[in-house]
Coordinates of C-alpha atoms in Angstrom, one line a residue:
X1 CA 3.9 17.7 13.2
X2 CA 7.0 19.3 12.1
X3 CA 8.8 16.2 13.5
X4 CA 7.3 14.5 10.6
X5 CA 8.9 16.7 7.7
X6 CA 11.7 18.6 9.3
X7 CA 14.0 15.5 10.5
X8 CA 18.1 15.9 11.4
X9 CA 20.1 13.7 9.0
X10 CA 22.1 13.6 6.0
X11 CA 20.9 14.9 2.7
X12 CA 21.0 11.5 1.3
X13 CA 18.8 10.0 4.2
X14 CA 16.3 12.6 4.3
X15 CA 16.0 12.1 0.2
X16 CA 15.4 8.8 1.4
X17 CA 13.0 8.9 3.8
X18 CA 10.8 11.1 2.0
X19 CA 10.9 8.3 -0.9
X20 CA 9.5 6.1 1.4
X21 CA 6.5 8.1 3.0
X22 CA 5.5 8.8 -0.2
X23 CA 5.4 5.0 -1.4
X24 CA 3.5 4.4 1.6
X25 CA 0.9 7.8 1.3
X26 CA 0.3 6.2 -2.8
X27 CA -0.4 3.0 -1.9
X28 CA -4.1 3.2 -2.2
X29 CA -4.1 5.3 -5.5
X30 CA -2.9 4.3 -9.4
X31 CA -0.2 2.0 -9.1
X32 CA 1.5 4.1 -11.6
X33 CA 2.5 6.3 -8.7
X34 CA 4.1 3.4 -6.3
X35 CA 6.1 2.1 -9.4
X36 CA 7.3 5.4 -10.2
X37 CA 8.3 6.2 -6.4
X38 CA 9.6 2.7 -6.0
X39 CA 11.9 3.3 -9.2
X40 CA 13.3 6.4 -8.1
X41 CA 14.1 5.3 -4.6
X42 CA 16.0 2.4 -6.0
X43 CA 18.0 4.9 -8.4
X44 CA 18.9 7.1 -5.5
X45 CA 19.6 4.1 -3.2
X46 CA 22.5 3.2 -6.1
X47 CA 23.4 6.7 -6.6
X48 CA 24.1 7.2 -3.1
X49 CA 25.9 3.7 -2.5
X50 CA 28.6 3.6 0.2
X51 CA 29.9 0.1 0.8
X52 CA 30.8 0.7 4.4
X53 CA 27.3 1.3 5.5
X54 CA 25.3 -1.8 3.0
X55 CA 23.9 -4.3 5.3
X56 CA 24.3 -7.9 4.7
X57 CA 21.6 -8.7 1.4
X58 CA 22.3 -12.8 1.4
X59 CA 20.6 -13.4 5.5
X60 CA 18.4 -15.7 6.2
X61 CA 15.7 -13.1 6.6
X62 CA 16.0 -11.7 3.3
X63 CA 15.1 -15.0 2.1
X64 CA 12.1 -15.2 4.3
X65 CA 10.8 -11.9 2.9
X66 CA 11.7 -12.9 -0.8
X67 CA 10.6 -16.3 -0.3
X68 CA 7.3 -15.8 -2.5
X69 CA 9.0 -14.3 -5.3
X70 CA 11.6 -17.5 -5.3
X71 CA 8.5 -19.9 -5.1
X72 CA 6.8 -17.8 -8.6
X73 CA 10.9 -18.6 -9.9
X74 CA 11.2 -22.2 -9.3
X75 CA 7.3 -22.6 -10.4
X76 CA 7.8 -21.1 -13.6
X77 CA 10.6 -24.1 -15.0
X78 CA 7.7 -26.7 -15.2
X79 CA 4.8 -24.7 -16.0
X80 CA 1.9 -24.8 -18.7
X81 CA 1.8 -20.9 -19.1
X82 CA 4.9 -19.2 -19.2
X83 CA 3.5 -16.1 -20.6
X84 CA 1.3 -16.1 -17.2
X85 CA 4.0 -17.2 -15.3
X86 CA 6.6 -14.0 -16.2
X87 CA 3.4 -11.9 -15.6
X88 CA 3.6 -13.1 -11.8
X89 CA 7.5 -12.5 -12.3
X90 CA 6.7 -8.9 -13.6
X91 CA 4.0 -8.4 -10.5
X92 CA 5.9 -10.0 -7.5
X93 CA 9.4 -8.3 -8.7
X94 CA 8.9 -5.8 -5.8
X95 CA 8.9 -8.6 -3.2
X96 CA 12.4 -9.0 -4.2
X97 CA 13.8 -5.7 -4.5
X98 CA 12.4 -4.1 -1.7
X99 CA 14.4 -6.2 1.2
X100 CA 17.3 -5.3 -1.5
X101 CA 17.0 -1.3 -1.2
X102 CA 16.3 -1.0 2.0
X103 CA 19.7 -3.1 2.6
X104 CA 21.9 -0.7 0.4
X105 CA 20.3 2.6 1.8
X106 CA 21.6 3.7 5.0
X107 CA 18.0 5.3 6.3
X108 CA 17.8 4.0 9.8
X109 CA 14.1 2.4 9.7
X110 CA 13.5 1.7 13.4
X111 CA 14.3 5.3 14.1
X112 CA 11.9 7.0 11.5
X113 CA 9.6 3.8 11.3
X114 CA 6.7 5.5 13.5
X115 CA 6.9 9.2 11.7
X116 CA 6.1 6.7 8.4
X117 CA 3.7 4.8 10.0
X118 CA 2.2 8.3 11.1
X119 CA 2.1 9.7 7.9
X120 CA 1.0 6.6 6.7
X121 CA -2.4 6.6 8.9
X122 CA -2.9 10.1 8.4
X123 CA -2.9 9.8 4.5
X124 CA -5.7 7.0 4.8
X125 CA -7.7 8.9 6.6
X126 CA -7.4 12.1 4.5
X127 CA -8.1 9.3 1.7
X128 CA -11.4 8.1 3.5
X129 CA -12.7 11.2 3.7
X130 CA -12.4 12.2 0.4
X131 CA -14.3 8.8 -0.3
X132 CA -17.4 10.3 1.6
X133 CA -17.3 14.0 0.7
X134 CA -17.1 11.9 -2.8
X135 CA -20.4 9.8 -1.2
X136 CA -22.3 12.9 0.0
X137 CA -21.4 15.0 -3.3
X138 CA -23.3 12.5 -5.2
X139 CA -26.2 11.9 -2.8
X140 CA -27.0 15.9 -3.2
X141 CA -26.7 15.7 -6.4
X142 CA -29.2 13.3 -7.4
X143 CA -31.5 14.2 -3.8
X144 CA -31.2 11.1 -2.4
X145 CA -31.7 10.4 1.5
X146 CA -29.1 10.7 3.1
X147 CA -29.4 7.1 4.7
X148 CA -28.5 6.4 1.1
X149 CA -24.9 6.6 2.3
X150 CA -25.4 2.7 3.9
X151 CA -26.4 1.4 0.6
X152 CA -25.5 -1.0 -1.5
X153 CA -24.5 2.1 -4.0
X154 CA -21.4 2.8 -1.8
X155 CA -20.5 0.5 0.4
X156 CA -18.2 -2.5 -0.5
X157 CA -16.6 -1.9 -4.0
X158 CA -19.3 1.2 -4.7
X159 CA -17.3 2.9 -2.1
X160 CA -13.2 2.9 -3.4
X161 CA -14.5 2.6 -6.5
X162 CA -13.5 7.0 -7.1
X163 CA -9.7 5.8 -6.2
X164 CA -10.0 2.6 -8.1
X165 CA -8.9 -0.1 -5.3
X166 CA -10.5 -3.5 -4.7
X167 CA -12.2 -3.1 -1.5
X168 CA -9.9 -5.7 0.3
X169 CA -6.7 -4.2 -0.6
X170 CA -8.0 -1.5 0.7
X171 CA -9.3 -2.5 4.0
X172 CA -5.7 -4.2 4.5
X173 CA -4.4 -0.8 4.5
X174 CA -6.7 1.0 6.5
X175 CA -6.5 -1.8 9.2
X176 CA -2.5 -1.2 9.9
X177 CA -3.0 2.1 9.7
X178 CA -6.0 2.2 12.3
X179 CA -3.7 -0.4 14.4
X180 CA -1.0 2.3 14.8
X181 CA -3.0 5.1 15.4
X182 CA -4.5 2.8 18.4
X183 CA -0.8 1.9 19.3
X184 CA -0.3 5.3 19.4
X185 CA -2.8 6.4 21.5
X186 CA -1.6 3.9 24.2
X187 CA 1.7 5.9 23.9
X188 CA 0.5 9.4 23.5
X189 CA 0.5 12.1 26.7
X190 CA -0.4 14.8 24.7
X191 CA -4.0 16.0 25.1
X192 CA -4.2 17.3 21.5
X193 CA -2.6 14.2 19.7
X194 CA -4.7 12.1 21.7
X195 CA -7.7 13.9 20.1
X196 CA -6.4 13.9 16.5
X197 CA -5.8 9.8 16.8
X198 CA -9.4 9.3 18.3
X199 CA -10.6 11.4 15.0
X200 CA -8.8 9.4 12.1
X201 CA -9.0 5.7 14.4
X202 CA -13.2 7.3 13.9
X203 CA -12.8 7.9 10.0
X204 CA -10.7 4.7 9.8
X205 CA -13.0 2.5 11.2
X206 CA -16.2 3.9 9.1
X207 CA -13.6 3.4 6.2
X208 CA -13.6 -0.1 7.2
X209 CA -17.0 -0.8 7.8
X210 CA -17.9 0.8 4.1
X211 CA -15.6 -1.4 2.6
X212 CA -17.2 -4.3 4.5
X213 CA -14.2 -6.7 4.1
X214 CA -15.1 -9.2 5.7
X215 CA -11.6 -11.0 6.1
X216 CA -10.3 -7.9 7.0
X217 CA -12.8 -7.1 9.3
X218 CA -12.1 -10.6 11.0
X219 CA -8.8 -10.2 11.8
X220 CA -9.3 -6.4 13.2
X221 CA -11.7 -8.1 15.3
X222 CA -8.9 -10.4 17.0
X223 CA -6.2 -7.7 16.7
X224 CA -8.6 -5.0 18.8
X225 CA -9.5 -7.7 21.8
X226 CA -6.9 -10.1 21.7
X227 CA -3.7 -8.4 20.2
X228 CA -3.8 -5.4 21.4
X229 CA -4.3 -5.7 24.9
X230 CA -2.0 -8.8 25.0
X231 CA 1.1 -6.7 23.8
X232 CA 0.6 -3.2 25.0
X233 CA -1.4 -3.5 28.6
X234 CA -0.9 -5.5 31.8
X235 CA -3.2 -5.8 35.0
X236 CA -6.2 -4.0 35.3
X237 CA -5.8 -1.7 32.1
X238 CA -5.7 -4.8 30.1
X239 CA -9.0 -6.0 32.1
X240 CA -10.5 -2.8 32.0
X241 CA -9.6 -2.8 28.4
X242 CA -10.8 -5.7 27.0
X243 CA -14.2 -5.2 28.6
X244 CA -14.6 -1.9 26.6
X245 CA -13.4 -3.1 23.4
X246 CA -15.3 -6.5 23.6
X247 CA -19.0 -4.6 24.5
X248 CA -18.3 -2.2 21.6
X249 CA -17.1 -5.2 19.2
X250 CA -20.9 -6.4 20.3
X251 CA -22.3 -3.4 19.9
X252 CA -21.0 -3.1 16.1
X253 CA -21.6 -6.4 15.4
X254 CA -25.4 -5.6 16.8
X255 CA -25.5 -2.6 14.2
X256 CA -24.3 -4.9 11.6
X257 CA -27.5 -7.4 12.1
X258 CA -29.4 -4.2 12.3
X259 CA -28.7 -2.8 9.2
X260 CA -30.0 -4.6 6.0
X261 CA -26.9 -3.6 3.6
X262 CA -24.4 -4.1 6.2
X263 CA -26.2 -7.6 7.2
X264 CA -26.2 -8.9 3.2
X265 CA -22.5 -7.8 3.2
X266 CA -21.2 -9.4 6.3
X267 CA -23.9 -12.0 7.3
X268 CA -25.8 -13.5 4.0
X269 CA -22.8 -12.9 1.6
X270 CA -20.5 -15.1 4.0
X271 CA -23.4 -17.8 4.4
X272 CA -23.5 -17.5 0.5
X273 CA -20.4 -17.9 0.3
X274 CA -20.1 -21.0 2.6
X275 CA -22.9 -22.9 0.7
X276 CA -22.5 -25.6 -1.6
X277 CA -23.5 -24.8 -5.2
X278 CA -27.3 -24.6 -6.3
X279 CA -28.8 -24.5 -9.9
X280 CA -30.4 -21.7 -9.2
X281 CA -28.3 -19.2 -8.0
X282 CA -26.7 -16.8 -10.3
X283 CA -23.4 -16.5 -8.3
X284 CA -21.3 -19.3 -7.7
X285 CA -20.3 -19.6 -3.9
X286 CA -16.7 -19.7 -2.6
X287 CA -16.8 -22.8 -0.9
X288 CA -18.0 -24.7 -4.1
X289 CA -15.2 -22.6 -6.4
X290 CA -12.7 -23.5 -3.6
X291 CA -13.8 -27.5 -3.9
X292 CA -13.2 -27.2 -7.6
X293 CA -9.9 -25.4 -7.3
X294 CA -9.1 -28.5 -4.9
X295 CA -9.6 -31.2 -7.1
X296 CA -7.9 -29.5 -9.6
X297 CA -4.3 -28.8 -7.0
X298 CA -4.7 -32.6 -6.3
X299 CA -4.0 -34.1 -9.7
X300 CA -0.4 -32.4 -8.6
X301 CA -0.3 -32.2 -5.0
X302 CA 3.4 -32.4 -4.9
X303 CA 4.7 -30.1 -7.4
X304 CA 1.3 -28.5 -8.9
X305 CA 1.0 -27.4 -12.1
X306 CA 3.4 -24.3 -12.1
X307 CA 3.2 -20.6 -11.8
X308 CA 0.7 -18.8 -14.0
X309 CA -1.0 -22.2 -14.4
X310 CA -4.0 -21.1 -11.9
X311 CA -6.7 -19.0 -14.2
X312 CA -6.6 -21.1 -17.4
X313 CA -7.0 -24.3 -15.9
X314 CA -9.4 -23.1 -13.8
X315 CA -11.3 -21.7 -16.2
X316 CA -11.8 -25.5 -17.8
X317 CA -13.0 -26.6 -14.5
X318 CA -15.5 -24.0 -14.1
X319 CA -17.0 -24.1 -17.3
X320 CA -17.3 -27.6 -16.6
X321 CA -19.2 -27.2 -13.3
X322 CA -21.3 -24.6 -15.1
X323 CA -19.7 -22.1 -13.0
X324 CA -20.4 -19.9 -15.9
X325 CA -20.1 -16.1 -13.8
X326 CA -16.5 -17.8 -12.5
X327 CA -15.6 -18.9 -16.3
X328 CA -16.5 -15.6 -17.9
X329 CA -15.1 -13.1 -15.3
X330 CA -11.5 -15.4 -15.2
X331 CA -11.7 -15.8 -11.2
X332 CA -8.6 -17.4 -9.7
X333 CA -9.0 -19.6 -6.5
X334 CA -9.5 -16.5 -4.2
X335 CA -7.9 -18.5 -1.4
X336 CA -4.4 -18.1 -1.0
X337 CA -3.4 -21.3 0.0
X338 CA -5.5 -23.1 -2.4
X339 CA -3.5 -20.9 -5.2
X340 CA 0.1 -21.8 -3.5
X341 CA -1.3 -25.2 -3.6
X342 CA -2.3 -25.4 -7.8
X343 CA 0.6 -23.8 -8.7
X344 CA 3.3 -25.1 -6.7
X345 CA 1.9 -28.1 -4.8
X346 CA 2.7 -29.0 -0.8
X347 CA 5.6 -27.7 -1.0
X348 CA 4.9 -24.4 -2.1
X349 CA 2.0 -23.8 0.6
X350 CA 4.8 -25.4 3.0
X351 CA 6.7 -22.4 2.1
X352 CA 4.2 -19.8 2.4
X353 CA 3.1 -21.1 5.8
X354 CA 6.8 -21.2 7.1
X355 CA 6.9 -17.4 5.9
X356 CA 3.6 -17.1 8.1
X357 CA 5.2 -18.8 10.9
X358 CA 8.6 -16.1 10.5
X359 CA 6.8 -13.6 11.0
X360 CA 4.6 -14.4 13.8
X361 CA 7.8 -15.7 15.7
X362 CA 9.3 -12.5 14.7
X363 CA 6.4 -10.2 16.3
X364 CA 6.1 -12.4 19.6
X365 CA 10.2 -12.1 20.2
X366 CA 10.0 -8.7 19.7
X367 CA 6.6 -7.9 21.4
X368 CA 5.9 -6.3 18.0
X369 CA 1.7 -5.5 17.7
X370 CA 2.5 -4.2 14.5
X371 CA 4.1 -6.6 13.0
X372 CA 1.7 -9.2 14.4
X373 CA -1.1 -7.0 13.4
X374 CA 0.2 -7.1 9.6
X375 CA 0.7 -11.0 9.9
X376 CA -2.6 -11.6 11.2
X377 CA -4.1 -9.3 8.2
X378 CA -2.4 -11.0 5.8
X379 CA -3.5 -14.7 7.1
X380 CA -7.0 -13.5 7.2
X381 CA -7.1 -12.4 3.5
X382 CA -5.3 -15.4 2.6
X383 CA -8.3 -17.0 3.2
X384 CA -10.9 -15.2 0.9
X385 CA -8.2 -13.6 -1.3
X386 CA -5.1 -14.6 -4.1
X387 CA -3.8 -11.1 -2.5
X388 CA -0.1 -11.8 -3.8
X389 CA -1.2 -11.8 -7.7
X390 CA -2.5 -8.2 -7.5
X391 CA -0.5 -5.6 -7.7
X392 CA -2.0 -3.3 -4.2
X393 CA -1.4 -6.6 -2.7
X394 CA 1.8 -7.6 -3.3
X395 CA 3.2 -3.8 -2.8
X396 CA 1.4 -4.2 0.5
X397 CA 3.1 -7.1 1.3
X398 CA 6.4 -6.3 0.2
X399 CA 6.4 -2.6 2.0
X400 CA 5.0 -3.7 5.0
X401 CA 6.9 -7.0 6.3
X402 CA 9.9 -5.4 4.8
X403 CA 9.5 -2.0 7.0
X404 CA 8.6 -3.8 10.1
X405 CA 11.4 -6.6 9.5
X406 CA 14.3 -3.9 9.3
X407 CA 13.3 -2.0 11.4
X408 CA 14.4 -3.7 14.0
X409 CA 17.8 -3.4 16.3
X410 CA 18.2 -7.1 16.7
X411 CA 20.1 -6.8 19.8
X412 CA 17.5 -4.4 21.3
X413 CA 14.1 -3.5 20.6
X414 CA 12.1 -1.2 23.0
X415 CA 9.3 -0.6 20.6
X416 CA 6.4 -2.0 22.4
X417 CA 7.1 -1.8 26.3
X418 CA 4.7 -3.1 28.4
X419 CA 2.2 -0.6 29.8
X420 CA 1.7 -1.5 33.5
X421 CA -1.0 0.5 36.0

């Protein structure tokens, strides 16, 4: 552990990499904290500026990580909302600046990137169990069951709601951070690490479960039987792997159907969700909000209807579907895509998915899972989410594909080598 905190480097670098495990340990709490660490690691960045050591900032993969930011830009010159429109500016800001800082500080990412990651996972579990002691302080308190704890009462929302997170935000980070411990646990020899990443990939994956994410589950799904075994194993530990993990991806999938709360999450919610609209159901299902949001995008399918544009003209739409729970609460699209697609037509959602593409190219070059891993969890919640108009989302974003991107020797990467038995 003291590898973590007690590193060999320049005062300036050590200042600097402390910044950033702490941006990464207050991701899940009051964004207060993020923007303050983010702010103070930019000041120091400029304080400590030496122009021999700044890496290019105008590169083609700059772009690609600031991409979004630029597409919220260009939006905003023929929108109907400009107020809206600088509020994107205001929340998606840190997709630009982050490639920026992390060009003009000299911190060598690929060397420290798995202490952060590290530090990372181990603050989200720390986090997760503080969620439950949080769970089983209320459960004594009012003598309630203990089975209690698989309610409705704190799973889902119920469950992060002591940290104030959405769920899904949430989820996002604990699946990279239970992806490196995994990753790690390939790597490990050490009998005593070994144990301490089997206990927090445990904590993690109950943290997941209780959050019941369903997107977010989905993709760990494919990154745990497909990903995983595909970047780190060969021959008969990839076979012997992949039998294990797919009988206890049944298994959990079993306990899922098994459960009632955990089947209404996972199971009736989606098939709710997927349904077309009824007059007698309270809740207005995804599938029909997604059809409206669709005919609203293609009255401007090649331009849209500019940033910030998305809620108040969505709002008319609802209220005219009588889509009155939609209308009152001021839901956006909660798809991604869709929301590219309203606000800055085709070629905005062109855009996005050639970002998608980057970085999927980018993790199969460099047999990165973790990188991968992040680009599948972001795909995944592009679908049920508008995760790049919240704040935890877009900080998520910009932290992650920025940390993974540069940390990378271009000319030689060694982070995942093949494990061969």
């Amino acid at each position: 552990m003291k590898k973590l905190f007690l590193i060999t480097d320049s005062t300036a670098n050590k200042v600097s990499y402390f910044h950033v495990m702490l941006l990464l340990l207050s991701l899940p709490f009051d964004r207060f904290y993020s923007h303050l660490i983010l702010i103070s690691l930019a000041i120091h960045t400029l304080i400590n500026l030496n122009k021999k050591d700044i890496k290019p900032v105008f590169t083609l993969t700059n772009l690609m990580l600031q991409s979004v930011f630029f597409v919220t830009v260009i939006g905003t010159l023929y929108t109907i909302n400009k107020t809206q429109a600088f509020n994107e500016w205001s929340r998606q800001v840190v997709i630009l600046l982050v490639p920026i800082i992390f060009c003009l500080n000299t911190l060598d990412l690929k060397k420290y990137r798995n202490n952060l990651l590290l530090v990372f996972a181990l603050g989200c579990t720390a986090t997760i169990l503080y969620l439950y002691l949080q769970v089983f302080i209320t459960i004594k308190y009012y003598h309630f069951p203990v089975s209690t704890v698989f309610s409705s009462a704190f799973t889902n929302h119920n469950f992060s709601e002591p940290i104030d997170i959405h769920a899904t935000f949430f989820s996002m980070q604990i699946a990279v951070a239970l992806v490196y411990l995994l990753y790690a646990l390939v790597k490990e020899t050490a009998t005593t690490a070994k144990i301490l990443y089997l206990f927090c990939s445990a904590v993690l994956m109950a943290g997941i479960l209780q959050l019941s994410s369903k997107s977010v589950f989905a993709g760990l799904l494919i990154i745990l039987n497909v990903a995983l075994p595909y970047f780190l194993l060969t021959g008969r530990a990839r076979i012997k792997y992949i039998t294990v993990a797919a009988s206890i991806s049944v298994l959990i999938i079993a306990g899922i159907y098994s459960m009632g709360n955990f089947k209404k999450h996972y199971i009736t919610d989606l098939k709710k969700d997927l349904s077309k609209a009824s007059a007698n159901e309270l809740t207005d299902p995804r599938l029909a909000r997604w059809e409206v949001a669709l005919q609203l995008a293609a009255q401007a399918p090649l331009i849209g209807h500019g940033s910030g544009s998305e809620i108040q003209l969505l709002k008319e739409r609802f209220f005219q579907h009588k889509f009155y729970r939609s209308y009152l609460h001021g839901l956006n699209a909660h798809n991604q895509f869709i929301s590219f697609f309203i606000k800055t037509g085709i070629w905005g959602v062109l855009v996005y998915l050639v970002i998608l593409f980057f970085g999927f190219r980018m993790a199969l070059s460099k047999n990165d899972l973790l990188l991968f891993s992040f680009m599948v969890i972001i795909t995944a919640v592009s679908f049920s989410e508008n995760y790049l108009d919240v704040d935890k989302g877009v900080f998520f974003y910009a932290m992650f594909f920025s940390l993974f991107i540069f940390s990378y020797n271009l000319k030689n990467n060694d982070l995942n080598e093949k494990i061969a038995t």
